Structures are given as C-alpha cells and as structure tokens.
Amino acid sequence: MTKKEILQLDNSGRSTFKQCKKKYFLQIIKGWQSNFGSTALRYGSCWHGIQEGYHDWIVKNGFPKDPIQKMEALSQALQLGKDVYTKESEKKEFYDDFKNFNTAVDCFAQYLDYFKDDEKYLKIISTEQKFECPIEAENNLEEKLLSSLPKLIFTGKIDLCVEMDKIPWILDFKTTGWRLDQVIMKANRRPQLIGYSYAG
C-alpha cells in the first residue's frame, strides 16, 4: 500500500481487528464468511430496515396526521424491514429462534407506543445517513504516526439524525440481549458512538 492510497475504516472492521487480527484478515480482507448466519444480526438488520422505512416516510411527509398516513408510514416501514429480513435470510443458513420478523413487528408496535409523543418535540432530519470523515492528527505524536500511513477515512452510517430544542442529535438503534443498565453505562464510551458523534 502506498502513501497515496486511502485506507477506509468502519466500526465493524475496527471491532473485528481488535477482536482477532487473523479473523480481520480472513473476513474483511479476504471476504471469507461462515455458511451459518446470526439470528441476532439478521434481526438487527431487519429492525434497522423498519426504522429506516418509517423515518424516511416522515422525512418526506412529516409525522403521520391521520389513519391513512399512519398506514402508509407503517406499510413502508414493514415492507422495507421484510425485504431486508428476506435478503439476509437468503445469504446463509440459520438456526431460527424468537429473533424473527414477527418479533421485530411486535417490538416496533411497542416502540411506536412508547415514543408516541415524538412528533411534539422532534424533527426528523435524516435516516441511515452515510458519512466519510478524515482521521486527522490532534497533536505531534498523532501527526508523526499518521504521516507513515495512507490517508485514513472513517466511514459509517448514522441511524437517525433528529433535532430537539433546536439542537441536532444522533440516535443509534441497538438490538441487544445485554442488560439495559450495562448498555447504558457503556454506551458513551463505545468507540462507535464516539466516532459517530464526531461525524455528526
């Protein structure tokens, strides 16, 4: 790799590299994948599809104002979620469990009920927003380290950008089996969210 080349990093690659450098080489560089898929990752992709479909409708039309608009927004959300779930299901073999499309639909109904007042104080700016941010040196040591590397670009996708009280916020959807208090405690220290906040 020459210094003129660009090295793109995303959070999945960073996390895999930290976990196991050999796994990073085989999976990210060589593209090797297991024949068996993760029901958790498939569920997460489906959930993101549902959220993207719903909030994309809101970006274009505003929050639904009547039953017909609510049905249109829900239809777009569930169709995109179903499309993503189907596409993910075709790629690999799965040991199916409760993390399926029906569960995602049930959870989305609960999500809508819990956040039913969002339209009173939130403005949806964008959904699934891709970004590319250069990694730049902030001190002499970092400048010395980065000078020997190709140009580094941090890439990713921000789940949802909103405005509340005239302040922009980013929202990252997580579908996890962890205990909620553990997730909350660790969220602000996660490299992913730190990077996404920088990008935002």
Coordinates of N, CA and C in Angstrom, one line a residue:
M1 N 0.8 -1.2 0.0 CA 0.0 0.0 0.0 C 0.9 1.2 0.0
T2 N 0.7 2.1 -0.9 CA 1.5 3.4 -1.0 C 0.8 4.4 -0.2
K3 N 1.6 5.5 0.1 CA 1.1 6.6 1.0 C -0.1 7.3 0.3
K4 N -0.1 7.2 -1.1 CA -1.2 7.9 -1.8 C -2.5 7.2 -1.7
E5 N -2.5 6.0 -1.3 CA -3.8 5.2 -1.2 C -4.6 5.7 0.0
I6 N -5.9 5.4 -0.1 CA -6.8 5.8 1.0 C -7.2 4.5 1.8
L7 N -7.1 4.5 3.1 CA -7.5 3.4 3.9 C -8.8 3.8 4.6
Q8 N -9.9 3.0 4.3 CA -11.2 3.3 4.9 C -11.4 2.4 6.0
L9 N -11.8 2.9 7.1 CA -12.1 2.2 8.4 C -13.6 2.4 8.7
D10 N -14.2 1.3 9.1 CA -15.5 1.4 9.7 C -15.5 0.7 11.0
N11 N -16.6 0.9 11.8 CA -16.6 0.3 13.1 C -16.6 -1.2 13.2
S12 N -17.2 -1.8 12.2 CA -17.2 -3.3 12.2 C -15.8 -3.8 12.0
G13 N -15.1 -3.2 11.0 CA -13.7 -3.6 10.7 C -12.8 -3.3 11.9
R14 N -13.0 -2.2 12.6 CA -12.2 -1.8 13.8 C -12.4 -2.8 14.9
S15 N -13.7 -3.2 15.1 CA -14.1 -4.1 16.1 C -13.5 -5.5 15.9
T16 N -13.6 -6.0 14.6 CA -13.1 -7.3 14.2 C -11.6 -7.3 14.4
F17 N -10.9 -6.2 14.0 CA -9.4 -6.2 14.1 C -9.0 -6.3 15.6
K18 N -9.8 -5.5 16.4 CA -9.4 -5.6 17.9 C -9.7 -7.0 18.5
Q19 N -10.7 -7.6 18.0 CA -11.1 -9.0 18.5 C -10.0 -10.0 18.1
C20 N -9.6 -10.0 16.8 CA -8.7 -11.0 16.3 C -8.2 -10.6 15.0
K21 N -6.9 -10.4 14.9 CA -6.3 -9.9 13.7 C -6.3 -10.9 12.5
K22 N -6.3 -12.2 12.8 CA -6.4 -13.2 11.8 C -7.8 -13.2 11.3
K23 N -8.8 -13.1 12.2 CA -10.2 -13.0 11.7 C -10.4 -11.8 10.8
Y24 N -9.8 -10.7 11.2 CA -9.9 -9.5 10.4 C -9.4 -9.7 9.0
F25 N -8.2 -10.4 8.9 CA -7.6 -10.7 7.6 C -8.5 -11.6 6.8
L26 N -9.0 -12.7 7.4 CA -9.8 -13.6 6.6 C -11.2 -13.1 6.2
Q27 N -11.8 -12.4 7.2 CA -13.2 -11.9 7.0 C -13.2 -10.6 6.2
I28 N -12.4 -9.6 6.6 CA -12.5 -8.3 6.0 C -11.7 -8.2 4.7
I29 N -10.4 -8.6 4.8 CA -9.5 -8.5 3.6 C -9.9 -9.6 2.6
K30 N -10.0 -10.8 3.0 CA -10.2 -11.9 2.1 C -11.7 -12.2 1.7
G31 N -12.6 -11.7 2.6 CA -14.0 -11.8 2.3 C -14.6 -13.2 2.7
W32 N -13.9 -14.0 3.5 CA -14.4 -15.3 3.9 C -15.5 -15.1 4.9
Q33 N -16.6 -15.8 4.8 CA -17.7 -15.8 5.7 C -18.2 -17.2 6.0
S34 N -18.7 -17.3 7.2 CA -19.3 -18.6 7.6 C -20.6 -18.9 6.8
N35 N -20.9 -20.2 6.6 CA -22.2 -20.5 5.9 C -23.4 -20.3 6.9
F36 N -23.1 -20.2 8.2 CA -24.2 -20.0 9.1 C -24.3 -18.6 9.5
G37 N -25.5 -18.1 9.5 CA -25.8 -16.7 9.9 C -26.2 -16.5 11.3
S38 N -26.1 -15.3 11.8 CA -26.5 -15.0 13.2 C -27.9 -14.5 13.2
T39 N -28.8 -15.1 13.9 CA -30.2 -14.6 14.0 C -30.3 -13.2 14.6
A40 N -29.3 -12.9 15.5 CA -29.3 -11.6 16.2 C -28.9 -10.5 15.2
L41 N -27.9 -10.8 14.3 CA -27.5 -9.8 13.3 C -28.6 -9.6 12.2
R42 N -29.3 -10.7 11.9 CA -30.4 -10.7 10.9 C -31.5 -9.9 11.5
Y43 N -31.8 -10.1 12.7 CA -32.9 -9.3 13.4 C -32.5 -7.9 13.5
G44 N -31.3 -7.6 13.8 CA -30.8 -6.2 13.9 C -30.9 -5.5 12.5
S45 N -30.6 -6.2 11.5 CA -30.7 -5.6 10.1 C -32.1 -5.3 9.8
C46 N -33.0 -6.2 10.1 CA -34.5 -6.1 9.9 C -35.0 -4.9 10.7
W47 N -34.6 -4.7 11.9 CA -35.0 -3.6 12.8 C -34.6 -2.3 12.2
H48 N -33.3 -2.2 11.7 CA -32.9 -1.0 11.0 C -33.7 -0.7 9.8
G49 N -34.0 -1.8 9.0 CA -34.9 -1.6 7.8 C -36.2 -1.0 8.2
I50 N -36.8 -1.5 9.2 CA -38.1 -1.0 9.7 C -38.0 0.5 10.1
Q51 N -37.0 0.8 10.9 CA -36.8 2.2 11.3 C -36.5 3.1 10.1
E52 N -35.7 2.6 9.2 CA -35.4 3.4 8.0 C -36.6 3.7 7.2
G53 N -37.4 2.7 7.0 CA -38.6 2.9 6.2 C -39.6 3.9 6.8
Y54 N -39.8 3.7 8.1 CA -40.7 4.6 8.9 C -40.2 6.1 8.9
H55 N -39.0 6.2 9.3 CA -38.5 7.6 9.4 C -38.2 8.3 8.0
D56 N -37.9 7.5 7.0 CA -37.8 8.1 5.7 C -39.1 8.6 5.2
W57 N -40.2 7.9 5.5 CA -41.5 8.4 5.2 C -41.8 9.8 5.9
I58 N -41.4 9.9 7.2 CA -41.6 11.1 8.0 C -40.7 12.2 7.4
V59 N -39.5 11.9 7.0 CA -38.6 13.0 6.4 C -39.3 13.6 5.2
K60 N -40.0 12.7 4.4 CA -40.6 13.2 3.1 C -42.0 13.8 3.4
N61 N -42.7 13.4 4.4 CA -44.1 13.8 4.6 C -44.5 14.4 5.9
G62 N -43.5 14.4 6.8 CA -43.9 14.8 8.2 C -44.5 13.7 9.0
F63 N -44.7 13.9 10.3 CA -45.3 12.8 11.1 C -46.7 12.6 10.6
P64 N -47.1 11.3 10.6 CA -48.5 11.0 10.1 C -49.6 11.7 10.9
K65 N -50.5 12.3 10.1 CA -51.6 13.1 10.8 C -52.9 12.4 10.8
D66 N -53.1 11.4 10.1 CA -54.4 10.7 10.1 C -54.2 9.2 9.9
P67 N -55.3 8.4 10.1 CA -55.1 6.9 9.9 C -54.5 6.5 8.6
I68 N -54.9 7.2 7.5 CA -54.4 6.8 6.2 C -52.9 7.0 6.1
Q69 N -52.4 8.2 6.6 CA -51.0 8.4 6.6 C -50.2 7.5 7.5
K70 N -50.8 7.2 8.7 CA -50.2 6.2 9.6 C -50.0 4.9 8.9
M71 N -51.0 4.4 8.2 CA -51.0 3.2 7.5 C -49.9 3.2 6.4
E72 N -49.8 4.3 5.7 CA -48.7 4.5 4.7 C -47.3 4.4 5.3
A73 N -47.1 5.1 6.4 CA -45.8 5.1 7.1 C -45.5 3.7 7.6
L74 N -46.5 3.0 8.2 CA -46.3 1.7 8.7 C -46.0 0.7 7.6
S75 N -46.8 0.8 6.5 CA -46.6 -0.1 5.3 C -45.2 0.0 4.8
Q76 N -44.7 1.3 4.6 CA -43.3 1.5 4.1 C -42.3 0.9 5.1
A77 N -42.5 1.1 6.4 CA -41.6 0.6 7.4 C -41.5 -0.9 7.4
L78 N -42.7 -1.6 7.4 CA -42.7 -3.0 7.5 C -42.3 -3.7 6.2
Q79 N -42.6 -3.1 5.0 CA -42.1 -3.6 3.8 C -40.6 -3.6 3.7
L80 N -40.0 -2.5 4.0 CA -38.5 -2.4 4.0 C -37.9 -3.4 5.0
G81 N -38.5 -3.5 6.2 CA -38.0 -4.5 7.1 C -38.1 -5.9 6.6
K82 N -39.2 -6.2 6.0 CA -39.4 -7.6 5.4 C -38.4 -7.9 4.3
D83 N -38.2 -6.8 3.4 CA -37.3 -7.0 2.3 C -35.9 -7.3 2.9
V84 N -35.5 -6.6 3.9 CA -34.1 -6.8 4.5 C -34.0 -8.1 5.1
Y85 N -35.1 -8.5 5.8 CA -35.1 -9.8 6.5 C -35.0 -11.0 5.5
T86 N -35.7 -10.8 4.4 CA -35.7 -11.9 3.3 C -34.4 -11.9 2.7
K87 N -33.8 -10.8 2.4 CA -32.5 -10.7 1.7 C -31.4 -11.4 2.6
E88 N -31.4 -11.0 3.9 CA -30.5 -11.6 4.9 C -30.6 -13.1 5.0
S89 N -31.9 -13.6 4.9 CA -32.2 -15.0 5.1 C -31.7 -15.8 3.9
E90 N -31.6 -15.2 2.8 CA -31.1 -15.9 1.6 C -29.6 -16.2 1.5
K91 N -28.9 -15.4 2.3 CA -27.4 -15.4 2.2 C -26.8 -16.6 2.9
K92 N -27.4 -17.0 4.0 CA -26.8 -18.1 4.9 C -27.8 -19.0 5.4
E93 N -27.3 -20.0 6.1 CA -28.2 -20.9 6.8 C -28.4 -20.4 8.3
F94 N -29.6 -20.6 8.8 CA -29.9 -20.1 10.2 C -30.5 -21.2 11.0
Y95 N -30.1 -21.2 12.3 CA -30.8 -21.9 13.3 C -31.9 -20.9 13.9
D96 N -33.1 -21.0 13.4 CA -34.1 -20.0 13.8 C -34.5 -20.1 15.2
D97 N -34.7 -18.9 15.8 CA -35.2 -18.8 17.1 C -36.3 -17.6 17.2
F98 N -36.5 -17.0 18.4 CA -37.5 -16.0 18.5 C -37.1 -14.7 17.8
K99 N -35.9 -14.5 17.5 CA -35.4 -13.3 16.8 C -35.8 -13.3 15.3
N100 N -37.1 -13.1 15.0 CA -37.5 -13.2 13.7 C -38.3 -12.0 13.3
F101 N -38.9 -12.0 12.1 CA -39.6 -10.8 11.6 C -40.8 -10.5 12.4
N102 N -41.6 -11.5 12.8 CA -42.7 -11.3 13.6 C -42.4 -10.6 15.0
T103 N -41.3 -11.0 15.6 CA -40.9 -10.3 16.8 C -40.5 -8.9 16.6
A104 N -39.9 -8.6 15.4 CA -39.5 -7.2 15.1 C -40.7 -6.4 14.9
V105 N -41.8 -6.9 14.3 CA -43.0 -6.2 14.1 C -43.7 -5.9 15.5
D106 N -43.7 -6.9 16.3 CA -44.3 -6.7 17.7 C -43.5 -5.6 18.5
C107 N -42.2 -5.7 18.4 CA -41.3 -4.7 19.1 C -41.5 -3.3 18.5
F108 N -41.7 -3.2 17.2 CA -41.9 -1.9 16.6 C -43.2 -1.3 17.0
A109 N -44.2 -2.1 17.2 CA -45.5 -1.6 17.7 C -45.3 -1.0 19.1
Q110 N -44.5 -1.7 19.9 CA -44.2 -1.2 21.3 C -43.4 0.1 21.2
Y111 N -42.5 0.1 20.3 CA -41.6 1.3 20.1 C -42.5 2.5 19.8
L112 N -43.4 2.3 18.8 CA -44.3 3.4 18.4 C -45.2 3.9 19.6
D113 N -45.7 2.9 20.4 CA -46.5 3.3 21.5 C -45.7 4.1 22.6
Y114 N -44.5 3.6 22.8 CA -43.6 4.2 23.9 C -43.2 5.6 23.5
F115 N -42.9 5.8 22.2 CA -42.4 7.1 21.7 C -43.5 7.9 20.9
K116 N -44.7 7.7 21.3 CA -45.9 8.3 20.6 C -45.9 9.8 20.6
D117 N -45.2 10.4 21.6 CA -45.1 11.9 21.6 C -43.9 12.5 20.9
D118 N -43.2 11.7 20.2 CA -42.0 12.3 19.5 C -42.4 13.5 18.6
E119 N -43.5 13.4 17.9 CA -43.9 14.4 17.0 C -44.1 15.8 17.6
K120 N -44.2 15.8 18.9 CA -44.4 17.1 19.6 C -43.2 17.9 19.8
Y121 N -42.0 17.2 19.8 CA -40.8 17.9 20.1 C -39.6 17.5 19.2
L122 N -39.8 16.5 18.3 CA -38.7 16.0 17.5 C -38.9 16.4 16.0
K123 N -37.8 16.8 15.4 CA -37.9 16.9 13.9 C -36.9 15.9 13.4
I124 N -37.4 15.0 12.5 CA -36.5 14.0 11.9 C -35.8 14.7 10.7
I125 N -34.4 14.6 10.8 CA -33.6 15.3 9.8 C -33.2 14.3 8.7
S126 N -32.7 13.1 9.1 CA -32.3 12.1 8.1 C -32.3 10.7 8.7
T127 N -32.3 9.7 7.9 CA -32.2 8.3 8.4 C -31.2 7.6 7.6
E128 N -30.4 6.7 8.3 CA -29.4 5.9 7.6 C -28.5 6.8 6.8
Q129 N -27.9 7.8 7.4 CA -27.0 8.8 6.7 C -25.6 8.3 6.7
K130 N -25.1 8.0 5.5 CA -23.7 7.6 5.3 C -22.8 8.8 5.5
F131 N -21.6 8.5 6.0 CA -20.6 9.6 6.2 C -19.2 9.1 5.9
E132 N -18.3 10.0 5.6 CA -16.9 9.8 5.5 C -16.2 10.9 6.1
C133 N -15.4 10.6 7.2 CA -14.7 11.6 7.9 C -13.2 11.3 7.9
P134 N -12.3 12.3 7.5 CA -10.9 12.0 7.6 C -10.4 12.0 9.0
I135 N -9.5 11.1 9.3 CA -8.9 11.0 10.6 C -7.7 11.9 10.6
E136 N -7.8 13.0 11.4 CA -6.7 14.0 11.4 C -6.0 14.0 12.7
A137 N -4.7 14.3 12.7 CA -3.9 14.4 13.9 C -4.3 15.6 14.8
E138 N -4.3 15.3 16.1 CA -4.7 16.4 17.0 C -3.5 16.8 17.8
N139 N -2.3 16.1 17.7 CA -1.1 16.5 18.4 C 0.1 16.0 17.6
N140 N 1.3 16.3 18.1 CA 2.5 16.0 17.4 C 2.7 14.5 17.2
L141 N 2.4 13.8 18.3 CA 2.6 12.3 18.3 C 1.7 11.7 17.2
E142 N 0.4 12.1 17.2 CA -0.5 11.5 16.2 C -0.1 11.9 14.8
E143 N 0.4 13.1 14.7 CA 0.9 13.6 13.3 C 2.0 12.7 12.9
K144 N 2.9 12.4 13.8 CA 4.1 11.5 13.4 C 3.6 10.1 13.0
L145 N 2.6 9.6 13.8 CA 2.1 8.2 13.5 C 1.3 8.2 12.2
L146 N 0.5 9.2 11.9 CA -0.3 9.3 10.7 C 0.5 9.6 9.5
S147 N 1.6 10.2 9.6 CA 2.4 10.6 8.5 C 3.0 9.3 7.7
S148 N 3.1 8.2 8.4 CA 3.6 7.0 7.8 C 2.5 6.1 7.2
L149 N 1.3 6.5 7.3 CA 0.1 5.7 6.9 C -0.5 6.4 5.7
P150 N -1.3 5.6 4.9 CA -2.1 6.2 3.9 C -3.2 7.2 4.5
K151 N -3.8 7.9 3.8 CA -4.9 8.8 4.3 C -6.0 7.9 4.9
L152 N -6.4 8.2 6.1 CA -7.4 7.4 6.8 C -8.7 8.1 6.8
I153 N -9.7 7.3 6.4 CA -11.1 7.8 6.3 C -12.0 6.9 7.2
F154 N -12.7 7.5 8.1 CA -13.6 6.7 9.0 C -15.0 6.8 8.3
T155 N -15.6 5.7 8.0 CA -16.9 5.6 7.4 C -17.9 4.9 8.2
G156 N -19.1 5.2 7.9 CA -20.2 4.5 8.7 C -21.5 5.1 8.2
K157 N -22.5 4.7 9.0 CA -23.9 5.1 8.7 C -24.6 5.5 10.1
I158 N -25.1 6.7 10.2 CA -25.8 7.2 11.4 C -27.2 6.8 11.2
D159 N -27.8 6.0 12.2 CA -29.1 5.5 12.1 C -30.2 6.6 11.9
L160 N -30.1 7.6 12.8 CA -31.1 8.7 12.7 C -30.6 10.0 13.2
C161 N -30.8 11.0 12.4 CA -30.4 12.4 12.9 C -31.7 13.1 13.1
V162 N -31.8 13.7 14.3 CA -33.0 14.5 14.7 C -32.6 15.8 15.3
E163 N -33.6 16.7 15.4 CA -33.4 18.0 16.0 C -34.4 18.1 17.2
M164 N -33.9 18.4 18.4 CA -34.7 18.6 19.6 C -34.3 19.9 20.3
D165 N -35.2 20.7 20.6 CA -34.9 22.0 21.2 C -33.9 22.8 20.4
K166 N -34.0 22.7 19.0 CA -33.1 23.4 18.1 C -31.7 22.9 18.2
I167 N -31.5 21.7 18.7 CA -30.1 21.2 18.8 C -30.1 19.8 18.0
P168 N -29.2 19.6 17.2 CA -29.1 18.3 16.4 C -28.6 17.2 17.3
W169 N -29.2 16.0 17.2 CA -28.8 14.8 17.9 C -28.7 13.7 17.0
I170 N -27.9 12.7 17.3 CA -27.9 11.4 16.6 C -28.4 10.4 17.5
L171 N -29.2 9.4 16.8 CA -29.8 8.3 17.5 C -29.3 7.0 16.9
D172 N -28.8 6.1 17.8 CA -28.2 4.9 17.3 C -29.1 3.7 17.8
F173 N -29.7 3.0 16.9 CA -30.6 1.9 17.4 C -29.7 0.6 17.7
K174 N -30.0 0.0 18.9 CA -29.3 -1.2 19.3 C -30.4 -2.3 19.6
T175 N -30.1 -3.4 19.0 CA -30.9 -4.6 19.4 C -30.0 -5.6 20.0
T176 N -30.1 -5.6 21.3 CA -29.1 -6.4 22.1 C -29.8 -7.2 23.2
G177 N -29.2 -8.3 23.6 CA -29.7 -9.1 24.7 C -29.0 -8.7 26.0
W178 N -28.1 -7.7 26.0 CA -27.5 -7.3 27.2 C -28.5 -6.7 28.2
R179 N -28.1 -6.7 29.4 CA -28.9 -6.0 30.4 C -28.9 -4.5 30.1
L180 N -30.0 -3.8 30.2 CA -30.1 -2.4 29.8 C -29.2 -1.5 30.5
D181 N -29.0 -1.7 31.9 CA -28.2 -0.8 32.6 C -26.7 -1.0 32.2
Q182 N -26.3 -2.2 31.8 CA -24.9 -2.3 31.2 C -24.7 -1.6 29.9
V183 N -25.7 -1.7 29.1 CA -25.7 -1.0 27.8 C -25.6 0.5 28.0
I184 N -26.4 1.1 28.9 CA -26.4 2.5 29.2 C -25.0 2.9 29.7
M185 N -24.5 2.2 30.6 CA -23.2 2.5 31.2 C -22.1 2.6 30.2
K186 N -22.1 1.6 29.3 CA -21.0 1.5 28.3 C -21.2 2.3 27.0
A187 N -22.4 2.8 26.8 CA -22.7 3.4 25.5 C -21.9 4.6 25.2
N188 N -21.7 5.5 26.2 CA -20.9 6.8 26.0 C -19.5 6.5 25.7
R189 N -19.0 5.3 26.1 CA -17.5 5.0 26.0 C -17.3 4.2 24.7
R190 N -18.3 3.8 24.0 CA -18.2 2.9 22.9 C -17.5 3.7 21.7
P191 N -16.4 3.1 21.2 CA -15.7 3.8 20.1 C -16.7 4.1 18.9
Q192 N -17.7 3.3 18.7 CA -18.6 3.5 17.6 C -19.4 4.8 17.8
L193 N -19.9 5.0 19.0 CA -20.7 6.2 19.3 C -19.8 7.5 19.4
I194 N -18.6 7.3 19.9 CA -17.7 8.4 19.9 C -17.4 8.9 18.4
G195 N -17.1 7.9 17.6 CA -16.8 8.2 16.2 C -18.0 8.8 15.5
Y196 N -19.2 8.2 15.8 CA -20.4 8.7 15.1 C -20.8 10.2 15.6
S197 N -20.5 10.4 16.9 CA -20.7 11.8 17.4 C -19.8 12.8 16.7
Y198 N -18.6 12.4 16.5 CA -17.6 13.2 15.7 C -18.1 13.4 14.3
A199 N -18.6 12.4 13.7 CA -19.1 12.5 12.3 C -20.3 13.4 12.3
G200 N -21.2 13.2 13.3 CA -22.4 14.0 13.3 C -22.2 15.5 13.5

